[in-house]
């Protein structure tokens, strides 16, 4: 185990980025590198919808239309996943939550007296993000995100995500654009925001994310 991993074990990170910014990919890489639990609200909700659970049946209409699922539902899932990670002595990287200042306040109440160590803003221009979403596909079997029609991991035929249709994408992007400024400001005011350039290959961006974490997290986890 590297020194960084050891010091980051209980870290609490948030990744903020518009749809198509590569948030999911970068959270996955970061979680693997630092041995954190990757908590993706979108993925948790989609898998609940697929499983037909009570949570899935309640959330399905919102997810398919690209509308936000009510705060108390999303906060409930996140809180349960954070508790699970903490019980196992692991930290978390949150992907898709919080999206609004209200959700950030809720998260802060959930974590108190602890707090978020670092919020990473994955910065990608809207035009680039739209282009990425238009090419985005997902493997129905192993959930790998790809732009190819065949899954690079298990060779299954890939599909568009059910909520990646133009009206739903437009709605999600507009909602996000409206909420993102105040949310970033909220974390900046608390001194935990780092902006990372999200344009480049996944490996290049991962390197920048890793550098941001090295700069900020080590100091913060060490001083706890
Ligand atoms: P995207 O970032 O492309 O919108 P996600 O996978 O993060 O995709 O989320 C998919 C859907 O899940 C959202 O459109 C919304 O319905 C629901 N969702 C995810 N996170 C949240 C959240 N923090 N608050 C409310 N709804 C959420």
Short mmCIF file of N, CA and C and ligand atoms in Angstrom, two decimals, residues 17-20 23 40-43 45-46 59 62-71 74 78 95-100 103 133 136 161 163-164 168 172 176, ligand 1:
data_model
loop_
_atom_site.label_atom_id
_atom_site.label_comp_id
_atom_site.label_asym_id
_atom_site.label_seq_id
_atom_site.Cartn_x
_atom_site.Cartn_y
_atom_site.Cartn_z
N UNK A 17 -19.29 17.58 -11.74
CA UNK A 17 -19.04 17.84 -13.16
C UNK A 17 -20.32 17.68 -13.93
N UNK A 18 -20.44 18.42 -15.03
CA UNK A 18 -21.67 18.32 -15.81
C UNK A 18 -21.78 16.95 -16.47
N UNK A 19 -22.98 16.64 -16.98
CA UNK A 19 -23.20 15.38 -17.68
C UNK A 19 -22.18 15.30 -18.83
N UNK A 20 -21.54 14.16 -18.98
CA UNK A 20 -20.56 14.00 -20.05
C UNK A 20 -19.18 14.51 -19.68
N UNK A 23 -17.15 12.16 -15.13
CA UNK A 23 -17.21 11.98 -13.67
C UNK A 23 -17.15 10.51 -13.25
N UNK A 40 -22.11 6.18 -6.68
CA UNK A 40 -22.71 6.90 -7.80
C UNK A 40 -24.22 6.86 -7.64
N UNK A 41 -24.83 8.03 -7.41
CA UNK A 41 -26.29 8.04 -7.19
C UNK A 41 -27.01 7.59 -8.47
N UNK A 42 -26.52 8.02 -9.63
CA UNK A 42 -27.16 7.62 -10.89
C UNK A 42 -27.13 6.11 -11.05
N UNK A 43 -25.98 5.51 -10.77
CA UNK A 43 -25.83 4.06 -10.93
C UNK A 43 -26.69 3.32 -9.89
N UNK A 45 -29.42 4.38 -8.55
CA UNK A 45 -30.84 4.51 -8.93
C UNK A 45 -31.16 3.64 -10.13
N UNK A 46 -30.26 3.63 -11.13
CA UNK A 46 -30.52 2.80 -12.32
C UNK A 46 -30.57 1.32 -11.95
N UNK A 59 -38.43 5.75 -8.24
CA UNK A 59 -37.51 6.66 -8.92
C UNK A 59 -37.59 6.62 -10.44
N UNK A 62 -38.74 9.61 -12.70
CA UNK A 62 -37.83 10.77 -12.62
C UNK A 62 -36.59 10.51 -13.47
N UNK A 63 -35.98 9.33 -13.28
CA UNK A 63 -34.72 9.02 -13.95
C UNK A 63 -34.90 9.03 -15.47
N UNK A 64 -35.97 8.40 -15.96
CA UNK A 64 -36.17 8.32 -17.40
C UNK A 64 -36.43 9.70 -18.01
N UNK A 65 -37.14 10.57 -17.26
CA UNK A 65 -37.40 11.92 -17.79
C UNK A 65 -36.21 12.85 -17.61
N UNK A 66 -35.21 12.41 -16.84
CA UNK A 66 -34.05 13.27 -16.60
C UNK A 66 -34.33 14.31 -15.54
N UNK A 67 -35.33 14.03 -14.68
CA UNK A 67 -35.66 14.98 -13.61
C UNK A 67 -35.01 14.54 -12.31
N UNK A 68 -34.71 15.50 -11.43
CA UNK A 68 -34.10 15.10 -10.16
C UNK A 68 -35.04 14.24 -9.32
N UNK A 69 -34.50 13.20 -8.73
CA UNK A 69 -35.26 12.37 -7.80
C UNK A 69 -35.34 13.20 -6.49
N UNK A 70 -36.48 13.15 -5.78
CA UNK A 70 -36.61 13.99 -4.58
C UNK A 70 -35.45 13.82 -3.59
N UNK A 71 -35.06 14.93 -2.98
CA UNK A 71 -33.89 14.96 -2.10
C UNK A 71 -33.91 13.89 -1.01
N UNK A 74 -32.78 10.47 -2.47
CA UNK A 74 -31.36 10.40 -2.83
C UNK A 74 -30.48 10.49 -1.58
N UNK A 78 -27.61 7.78 -0.22
CA UNK A 78 -26.22 8.19 0.01
C UNK A 78 -25.83 7.94 1.47
N UNK A 95 -20.31 10.53 -6.38
CA UNK A 95 -20.47 10.84 -7.81
C UNK A 95 -21.96 11.09 -8.07
N UNK A 96 -22.32 12.37 -8.30
CA UNK A 96 -23.73 12.67 -8.58
C UNK A 96 -24.48 13.25 -7.39
N UNK A 97 -23.82 13.30 -6.26
CA UNK A 97 -24.41 13.90 -5.06
C UNK A 97 -23.30 14.57 -4.28
N UNK A 98 -23.43 15.81 -3.85
CA UNK A 98 -24.59 16.68 -4.04
C UNK A 98 -24.59 17.35 -5.41
N UNK A 99 -25.81 17.74 -5.84
CA UNK A 99 -25.96 18.50 -7.08
C UNK A 99 -26.43 19.91 -6.82
N UNK A 100 -26.92 20.16 -5.62
CA UNK A 100 -27.44 21.48 -5.28
C UNK A 100 -26.88 21.88 -3.91
N UNK A 103 -28.57 19.99 -1.21
CA UNK A 103 -28.03 18.63 -1.00
C UNK A 103 -26.67 18.69 -0.31
N UNK A 133 -21.69 12.84 -24.82
CA UNK A 133 -22.95 12.14 -24.47
C UNK A 133 -23.58 11.53 -25.72
N UNK A 136 -22.14 8.30 -26.19
CA UNK A 136 -22.02 7.46 -25.01
C UNK A 136 -22.91 6.22 -25.09
N UNK A 161 -27.99 4.75 -22.93
CA UNK A 161 -28.67 4.76 -21.64
C UNK A 161 -30.10 5.24 -21.85
N UNK A 163 -31.90 7.23 -20.36
CA UNK A 163 -32.15 8.67 -20.17
C UNK A 163 -31.26 9.53 -21.08
N UNK A 164 -30.52 8.90 -22.01
CA UNK A 164 -29.69 9.68 -22.94
C UNK A 164 -30.44 9.98 -24.23
N UNK A 168 -34.19 14.70 -22.47
CA UNK A 168 -33.74 14.42 -21.10
C UNK A 168 -32.32 14.94 -20.88
N UNK A 172 -31.30 17.78 -18.09
CA UNK A 172 -30.29 17.53 -17.06
C UNK A 172 -29.16 18.56 -17.15
N UNK A 176 -28.27 21.32 -14.33
CA UNK A 176 -26.93 21.30 -13.76
C UNK A 176 -26.26 22.68 -13.88
P1 LIG B 1 -26.26 12.51 -15.31
O1 LIG B 1 -25.11 13.11 -14.56
O2 LIG B 1 -25.96 12.25 -16.75
O3 LIG B 1 -27.55 13.24 -15.08
P2 LIG B 1 -26.46 10.40 -13.36
O4 LIG B 1 -26.13 8.98 -13.65
O5 LIG B 1 -25.61 11.12 -12.38
O6 LIG B 1 -26.48 11.05 -14.79
O7 LIG B 1 -27.98 10.52 -12.86
C1 LIG B 1 -29.06 9.94 -13.57
C2 LIG B 1 -30.39 10.35 -12.95
O8 LIG B 1 -30.46 9.92 -11.58
C3 LIG B 1 -30.66 11.85 -12.89
O9 LIG B 1 -31.20 12.35 -14.11
C4 LIG B 1 -31.68 11.93 -11.74
O10 LIG B 1 -32.97 11.50 -12.16
C5 LIG B 1 -31.14 10.89 -10.77
N1 LIG B 1 -30.17 11.48 -9.81
C6 LIG B 1 -28.85 11.15 -9.70
N2 LIG B 1 -28.26 11.89 -8.73
C7 LIG B 1 -29.21 12.70 -8.21
C8 LIG B 1 -29.23 13.70 -7.20
N3 LIG B 1 -28.14 14.05 -6.50
N4 LIG B 1 -30.40 14.34 -6.95
C9 LIG B 1 -31.51 14.03 -7.61
N5 LIG B 1 -31.57 13.11 -8.59
C10 LIG B 1 -30.45 12.43 -8.90
#
